Amino acid sequence: MPLAETEWDLVTMWVREYLLDTTDPHTQLVQYGFSPDFVSALQLTAVSAENARALVQASRKDIQRQLKIVEVLAAVDRLAVLPEVSKALEFQARLREDYRAHASQDNFRTCVLKNGTEVFIDRQNLRETLRQFVGDPEKSVLLVDGDPGSGRSYTYNFIRHIGQHYGFRPARVTLSHTTTADKVVRRLADFVADPRAGLSPLNPTELNDLLPSIDDAVHWVVGRATAVEDRFWLVLDECDKLDPSSDVYDFIGQLALAIYEHAAVRGDQAPRLVLLGYGPAMRQLPYELRGSLCWDTARVAEPADLCNFFDQYFHESPPGFLGTAEPEESTIAELVDVAVQEVLRATERDGIGDESYMRRICTAAEGAIRVYQTL
């Protein structure tokens, strides 16, 4: 299971106190087994706190480096004699499991995400579209449309899962009827600002009146997202909730174009843009982007999709009561049939309220998994 932000803060503190409390951080890191090329690319100073943040940020870009930094910390003598080492060993075990899963499984086909219970049902087209989007440096904008309640926003959960394995961090802004370009710029600026620099210096005045001001602010956000250590995917959710006359449409076009232009210079370090709820009938993006777009259409999961989901789940994680031997296909089929019927029954029973049908399906499937995990 990935480490949470508060847990990475703890790792950063350990690095500062037990690993980089030295006047020669480059030599220290090489001695602990970090590659010379990796260490030489770090911007290290005489300030251990800054060095710790730089090392952790660089290490978080892929799972192998995440595991490396925690393994080194767990072996440092000064930490190994303290009670805190138990927490470091816990982190190490979790990241080793993540690394094992990353190396042995196709992460684009994962059906159960974080904590071993969060489900992502079907969306085979999205999975392959994301595989193409991640692997093609020429693609810079992903658009996901579909009917309301079909799981467009839930796409963000799967993007977070993929980001953990492929070294990028999604930053989401949820839009509404009253959202303005000014609000979106400020929110994105908070995400991409360097935390070491304090508050963002951006002051996008009169964004709602002057398009050039939007353009300047967009290039500032994209420039910051490109310059920082993290690789960002900028996610704008519920685009269909915007007022038809909203200046956010101008902002989206300018943002997509700025990302396209930065990618030509900075390559994969430039951010990418994800638009959830942005359909073909909405305002067209700039013509220059026609070769840089990936599309996906969400749809509500049907019983056949649930069957495929539980079939994959029970093959990958057979319930404990089946024992250690590989279960027979007939046994798996029976488990699948019972699970699907229970999920559909729970979905219909809980159909009163504001939750969409797709969300109720996911909630019921997660409840079924928790039950099977206890058997």
Coordinates of C-alpha atoms in Angstrom, one line a residue:
M1 CA 0.0 0.0 0.0
P2 CA 1.4 3.4 -0.9
L3 CA 2.6 5.8 1.8
A4 CA 0.3 8.7 2.7
E5 CA 1.5 12.3 2.7
T6 CA 1.9 12.3 6.5
E7 CA 4.0 9.2 6.3
W8 CA 6.3 10.8 3.6
D9 CA 6.6 13.7 6.0
L10 CA 7.9 11.2 8.6
V11 CA 10.4 9.7 6.1
T12 CA 11.6 13.3 5.3
M13 CA 12.2 13.9 9.0
W14 CA 14.2 10.7 9.3
V15 CA 16.3 11.6 6.2
R16 CA 17.0 15.0 7.7
E17 CA 17.9 13.6 11.2
Y18 CA 19.7 10.3 10.5
L19 CA 20.9 10.3 6.9
L20 CA 21.7 13.9 5.7
D21 CA 23.0 15.5 8.9
T22 CA 26.4 16.0 7.2
T23 CA 28.5 18.6 5.5
D24 CA 29.0 16.3 2.5
P25 CA 25.6 15.0 1.5
H26 CA 26.6 13.8 -2.0
T27 CA 29.3 11.5 -0.6
Q28 CA 27.1 10.3 2.2
L29 CA 24.3 9.3 -0.2
V30 CA 26.8 7.5 -2.6
Q31 CA 28.2 5.6 0.4
Y32 CA 24.7 4.4 1.3
G33 CA 24.2 2.9 -2.1
F34 CA 22.4 5.6 -4.1
S35 CA 23.7 5.7 -7.7
P36 CA 26.2 8.5 -8.5
D37 CA 24.1 9.7 -11.5
F38 CA 21.0 10.0 -9.3
V39 CA 22.9 11.8 -6.5
S40 CA 24.6 14.2 -8.9
A41 CA 21.2 15.3 -10.3
L42 CA 20.1 16.4 -6.8
Q43 CA 20.3 20.1 -5.9
L44 CA 21.9 19.7 -2.5
T45 CA 23.0 22.5 -0.3
A46 CA 24.4 22.9 3.2
V47 CA 20.9 22.9 4.7
S48 CA 19.9 19.3 5.8
A49 CA 16.2 20.1 5.7
E50 CA 16.3 21.3 2.1
N51 CA 18.4 18.3 1.2
A52 CA 16.0 15.9 2.8
R53 CA 13.0 17.3 0.8
A54 CA 15.0 17.2 -2.4
L55 CA 16.0 13.5 -1.9
V56 CA 12.5 12.5 -0.9
Q57 CA 10.8 14.3 -3.8
A58 CA 13.3 12.8 -6.3
S59 CA 12.8 9.3 -4.8
R60 CA 9.0 9.5 -5.0
K61 CA 9.1 9.5 -8.8
D62 CA 9.0 5.7 -9.0
I63 CA 8.4 2.8 -6.7
Q64 CA 11.9 1.3 -6.9
R65 CA 13.4 4.6 -5.6
Q66 CA 10.7 4.9 -2.9
L67 CA 11.7 1.4 -1.7
K68 CA 15.4 2.2 -1.9
I69 CA 15.2 5.3 0.4
V70 CA 13.1 3.5 3.1
E71 CA 15.4 0.4 3.0
V72 CA 18.4 2.7 3.5
L73 CA 16.8 4.4 6.4
A74 CA 15.8 1.1 8.1
A75 CA 19.4 0.1 8.0
V76 CA 20.9 3.3 9.4
D77 CA 22.4 2.6 12.8
R78 CA 21.1 5.7 14.5
L79 CA 17.5 4.9 13.6
A80 CA 17.8 1.1 13.9
V81 CA 18.3 1.4 17.7
L82 CA 15.2 3.5 18.2
P83 CA 11.6 2.4 18.6
E84 CA 10.7 4.4 15.5
V85 CA 12.5 1.7 13.4
S86 CA 9.4 -0.4 13.6
K87 CA 7.5 2.2 11.6
A88 CA 10.3 2.3 9.1
L89 CA 10.2 -1.5 8.8
E90 CA 6.4 -1.3 8.3
F91 CA 6.9 1.2 5.5
Q92 CA 9.6 -1.0 4.0
A93 CA 7.2 -4.0 4.0
R94 CA 4.4 -2.1 2.3
L95 CA 6.6 -0.6 -0.4
R96 CA 8.2 -4.0 -1.1
E97 CA 4.7 -5.4 -1.6
D98 CA 3.9 -2.4 -3.9
Y99 CA 7.1 -3.0 -5.8
R100 CA 6.4 -6.8 -6.1
A101 CA 2.9 -6.0 -7.5
H102 CA 4.3 -3.4 -9.9
A103 CA 6.8 -5.8 -11.2
S104 CA 4.5 -8.9 -11.5
Q105 CA 1.2 -7.4 -12.5
D106 CA -0.2 -5.3 -15.3
N107 CA -1.2 -2.2 -13.4
F108 CA -3.5 -1.0 -16.1
R109 CA -5.7 -4.1 -15.4
T110 CA -5.8 -3.8 -11.7
C111 CA -9.4 -4.3 -10.4
V112 CA -8.8 -3.5 -6.7
L113 CA -6.9 -0.4 -5.8
K114 CA -5.6 1.1 -2.6
N115 CA -6.1 -0.6 0.8
G116 CA -7.1 -3.8 -1.0
T117 CA -10.8 -2.9 -1.1
E118 CA -11.3 0.1 -3.4
V119 CA -12.7 -1.3 -6.6
F120 CA -12.5 -0.1 -10.2
I121 CA -15.0 -2.0 -12.4
D122 CA -14.6 -2.6 -16.1
R123 CA -13.6 0.5 -18.1
Q124 CA -11.4 -1.7 -20.4
N125 CA -11.3 1.1 -23.0
L126 CA -10.1 3.6 -20.4
R127 CA -7.4 1.2 -19.3
E128 CA -6.0 0.9 -22.8
T129 CA -6.4 4.6 -23.5
L130 CA -4.5 5.4 -20.3
R131 CA -1.8 2.9 -21.3
Q132 CA -1.4 4.7 -24.6
F133 CA -1.5 8.1 -23.0
V134 CA 1.2 7.2 -20.4
G135 CA 3.4 5.7 -23.0
D136 CA 3.1 8.2 -25.8
P137 CA 5.1 11.5 -25.2
E138 CA 3.2 13.1 -28.0
K139 CA -0.2 12.9 -26.1
S140 CA -0.8 15.8 -23.7
V141 CA -4.6 15.9 -23.1
L142 CA -7.0 13.1 -22.0
L143 CA -10.7 13.8 -22.3
V144 CA -13.3 11.6 -20.6
D145 CA -17.0 12.1 -21.4
G146 CA -20.1 9.9 -20.9
D147 CA -23.6 10.3 -19.3
P148 CA -23.9 11.8 -15.8
G149 CA -23.4 9.2 -13.2
S150 CA -21.4 6.9 -15.5
G151 CA -18.2 7.1 -13.5
R152 CA -16.4 9.9 -15.2
S153 CA -15.2 11.5 -12.0
Y154 CA -14.3 8.0 -10.6
T155 CA -11.7 7.9 -13.4
Y156 CA -9.6 10.1 -11.1
N157 CA -9.2 7.2 -8.6
F158 CA -7.7 5.0 -11.3
I159 CA -5.4 7.9 -12.4
R160 CA -4.1 8.1 -8.9
H161 CA -3.4 4.4 -8.9
I162 CA -1.5 4.6 -12.2
G163 CA 0.4 7.7 -11.0
Q164 CA 1.7 5.7 -8.0
H165 CA 3.3 3.2 -10.4
Y166 CA 4.4 5.6 -13.2
G167 CA 5.8 8.5 -11.2
F168 CA 3.3 11.4 -11.6
R169 CA 1.0 13.2 -9.2
P170 CA -2.5 14.1 -10.3
A171 CA -3.8 17.5 -9.0
R172 CA -7.6 17.8 -9.3
V173 CA -9.9 20.8 -9.3
T174 CA -13.6 20.1 -9.3
L175 CA -15.6 22.6 -11.4
S176 CA -19.1 24.0 -10.9
H177 CA -21.6 26.4 -12.4
T178 CA -20.0 29.3 -10.6
T179 CA -16.4 28.4 -11.2
T180 CA -14.3 31.2 -12.8
A181 CA -10.8 31.1 -14.4
D182 CA -9.5 33.0 -11.5
K183 CA -10.5 30.3 -9.0
V184 CA -9.1 27.5 -11.2
V185 CA -5.7 29.3 -11.7
R186 CA -5.4 30.0 -7.9
R187 CA -6.2 26.4 -7.0
L188 CA -3.7 25.0 -9.6
A189 CA -1.1 27.5 -8.5
D190 CA -1.4 26.1 -4.9
F191 CA -0.8 22.6 -6.2
V192 CA 2.3 23.3 -8.3
A193 CA 4.0 26.0 -6.2
D194 CA 7.3 24.9 -4.7
P195 CA 6.6 24.4 -0.9
R196 CA 10.1 25.7 -0.1
A197 CA 9.2 29.0 -1.6
G198 CA 6.3 29.7 0.7
L199 CA 3.1 31.3 -0.7
S200 CA 2.6 31.5 -4.4
P201 CA 3.7 34.8 -5.9
L202 CA 1.0 34.6 -8.6
N203 CA -1.5 37.5 -8.6
P204 CA -3.8 36.9 -11.6
T205 CA -5.8 40.2 -11.4
E206 CA -8.8 40.8 -13.6
L207 CA -8.7 37.4 -15.1
N208 CA -12.4 37.5 -15.8
D209 CA -12.0 40.5 -18.1
L210 CA -8.8 40.2 -20.0
L211 CA -7.9 37.0 -22.0
P212 CA -4.2 38.0 -22.2
S213 CA -4.2 37.8 -18.3
I214 CA -5.5 34.3 -18.5
D215 CA -2.8 33.4 -21.0
D216 CA -0.1 34.9 -18.7
A217 CA -1.4 33.0 -15.7
V218 CA -1.7 29.8 -17.6
H219 CA 1.9 29.9 -18.7
W220 CA 3.0 30.7 -15.1
V221 CA 1.1 27.6 -13.8
V222 CA 2.5 25.3 -16.6
G223 CA 6.0 26.7 -16.1
R224 CA 5.9 26.0 -12.4
A225 CA 4.5 22.5 -12.9
T226 CA 7.3 21.9 -15.4
A227 CA 10.1 23.3 -13.2
V228 CA 9.3 21.5 -9.9
E229 CA 10.6 18.0 -9.1
D230 CA 7.2 16.3 -9.3
R231 CA 5.6 15.4 -12.6
F232 CA 2.0 16.7 -12.6
W233 CA -1.2 15.7 -14.3
L234 CA -3.6 18.6 -14.0
V235 CA -7.2 17.2 -13.6
L236 CA -10.3 19.4 -14.2
D237 CA -13.3 17.4 -13.0
E238 CA -17.0 17.9 -13.8
C239 CA -16.4 20.1 -16.8
D240 CA -20.0 19.7 -17.9
K241 CA -21.1 21.6 -14.8
L242 CA -19.6 24.8 -16.2
D243 CA -21.9 27.7 -17.2
P244 CA -21.9 27.8 -21.1
S245 CA -20.5 31.4 -21.0
S246 CA -17.9 30.7 -18.4
D247 CA -14.4 32.1 -19.0
V248 CA -13.1 28.7 -17.8
Y249 CA -13.5 27.5 -21.4
D250 CA -11.0 30.1 -22.5
F251 CA -8.7 29.0 -19.7
I252 CA -9.0 25.3 -20.6
G253 CA -8.0 26.1 -24.2
Q254 CA -5.1 28.2 -23.2
L255 CA -4.0 25.7 -20.6
A256 CA -4.1 22.8 -23.1
L257 CA -2.1 24.8 -25.7
A258 CA 0.5 25.9 -23.1
I259 CA 1.1 22.3 -22.0
Y260 CA 1.5 21.3 -25.6
E261 CA 4.1 24.0 -26.2
H262 CA 6.0 23.2 -23.0
A263 CA 6.1 19.5 -23.9
A264 CA 7.9 20.4 -27.1
V265 CA 10.7 21.9 -25.1
R266 CA 10.7 20.0 -21.8
G267 CA 9.4 16.6 -22.9
D268 CA 7.9 14.3 -20.3
Q269 CA 8.7 16.8 -17.4
A270 CA 5.9 19.0 -18.8
P271 CA 2.5 18.4 -17.1
R272 CA -0.4 16.7 -18.8
L273 CA -4.1 17.7 -18.8
V274 CA -7.1 15.5 -18.0
L275 CA -10.6 16.8 -18.6
L276 CA -13.4 14.8 -16.9
G277 CA -16.9 15.4 -18.2
Y278 CA -15.7 17.1 -21.4
G279 CA -17.7 15.9 -24.3
P280 CA -17.4 16.4 -28.1
A281 CA -20.3 18.8 -28.1
M282 CA -18.5 21.2 -25.8
R283 CA -16.2 23.9 -27.0
Q284 CA -13.5 22.6 -29.2
L285 CA -9.9 22.8 -28.1
P286 CA -7.3 24.6 -30.2
Y287 CA -6.7 23.1 -33.6
E288 CA -3.0 22.6 -32.9
L289 CA -3.9 19.9 -30.3
R290 CA -5.7 17.5 -32.7
G291 CA -2.8 15.0 -32.7
S292 CA -2.3 15.3 -28.9
L293 CA -5.7 14.2 -27.7
C294 CA -6.9 10.9 -26.2
W295 CA -10.6 10.2 -25.7
D296 CA -12.6 7.9 -23.5
T297 CA -16.3 7.4 -22.9
A298 CA -17.5 6.2 -19.5
R299 CA -20.5 4.0 -19.2
V300 CA -22.4 2.4 -16.3
A301 CA -21.3 -1.1 -15.4
E302 CA -23.6 -3.9 -16.4
P303 CA -24.0 -7.4 -14.8
A304 CA -21.5 -8.9 -17.4
D305 CA -19.0 -6.3 -16.3
L306 CA -19.5 -7.3 -12.6
C307 CA -19.0 -11.0 -13.6
N308 CA -15.7 -10.2 -15.3
F309 CA -14.6 -8.1 -12.3
F310 CA -15.3 -10.7 -9.6
D311 CA -13.9 -13.5 -11.9
Q312 CA -10.6 -11.6 -12.0
Y313 CA -10.7 -10.8 -8.3
F314 CA -11.4 -14.4 -7.1
H315 CA -8.6 -15.7 -9.4
E316 CA -6.1 -13.2 -8.1
S317 CA -7.3 -13.3 -4.4
P318 CA -9.2 -16.5 -3.6
P319 CA -11.0 -16.3 -0.2
G320 CA -9.1 -17.9 2.7
F321 CA -11.7 -20.6 3.3
L322 CA -10.8 -22.3 0.0
G323 CA -7.4 -23.2 1.4
T324 CA -4.0 -22.8 -0.3
A325 CA -4.7 -25.1 -3.3
E326 CA -5.7 -23.4 -6.5
P327 CA -9.5 -23.4 -6.6
E328 CA -11.4 -25.2 -9.3
E329 CA -13.1 -23.1 -12.0
S330 CA -16.5 -24.3 -11.0
T331 CA -15.9 -23.0 -7.5
I332 CA -14.8 -19.6 -8.8
A333 CA -17.9 -19.5 -11.0
E334 CA -20.2 -20.1 -8.0
L335 CA -18.5 -17.4 -6.0
V336 CA -18.8 -15.0 -8.9
D337 CA -22.5 -15.7 -9.3
V338 CA -23.3 -15.2 -5.6
A339 CA -21.2 -12.0 -5.4
V340 CA -22.8 -10.4 -8.5
Q341 CA -26.3 -11.2 -7.3
E342 CA -25.6 -9.7 -3.8
V343 CA -24.1 -6.6 -5.3
L344 CA -27.0 -6.0 -7.7
R345 CA -29.5 -6.6 -4.8
A346 CA -27.6 -4.2 -2.5
T347 CA -27.5 -1.6 -5.3
E348 CA -31.2 -1.7 -5.8
R349 CA -31.9 -1.7 -2.1
D350 CA -29.7 1.4 -1.5
G351 CA -31.2 3.2 -4.6
I352 CA -32.8 6.0 -2.6
G353 CA -30.6 9.2 -2.3
D354 CA -28.3 11.3 -4.2
E355 CA -25.6 8.7 -5.1
S356 CA -25.4 7.7 -8.7
Y357 CA -26.0 4.1 -9.7
M358 CA -22.4 3.6 -10.6
R359 CA -21.3 4.8 -7.2
R360 CA -23.7 2.5 -5.5
I361 CA -22.4 -0.5 -7.5
C362 CA -18.8 0.3 -6.5
T363 CA -19.8 0.7 -2.8
A364 CA -21.7 -2.6 -2.9
A365 CA -18.8 -4.4 -4.6
E366 CA -16.3 -3.0 -2.0
G367 CA -18.6 -4.3 0.8
A368 CA -18.7 -7.8 -0.8
I369 CA -14.9 -7.8 -1.0
R370 CA -14.6 -7.0 2.7
V371 CA -17.0 -9.8 3.5
Y372 CA -15.0 -12.3 1.5
Q373 CA -11.7 -11.2 3.0
T374 CA -13.0 -12.2 6.5
L375 CA -14.1 -15.7 5.4

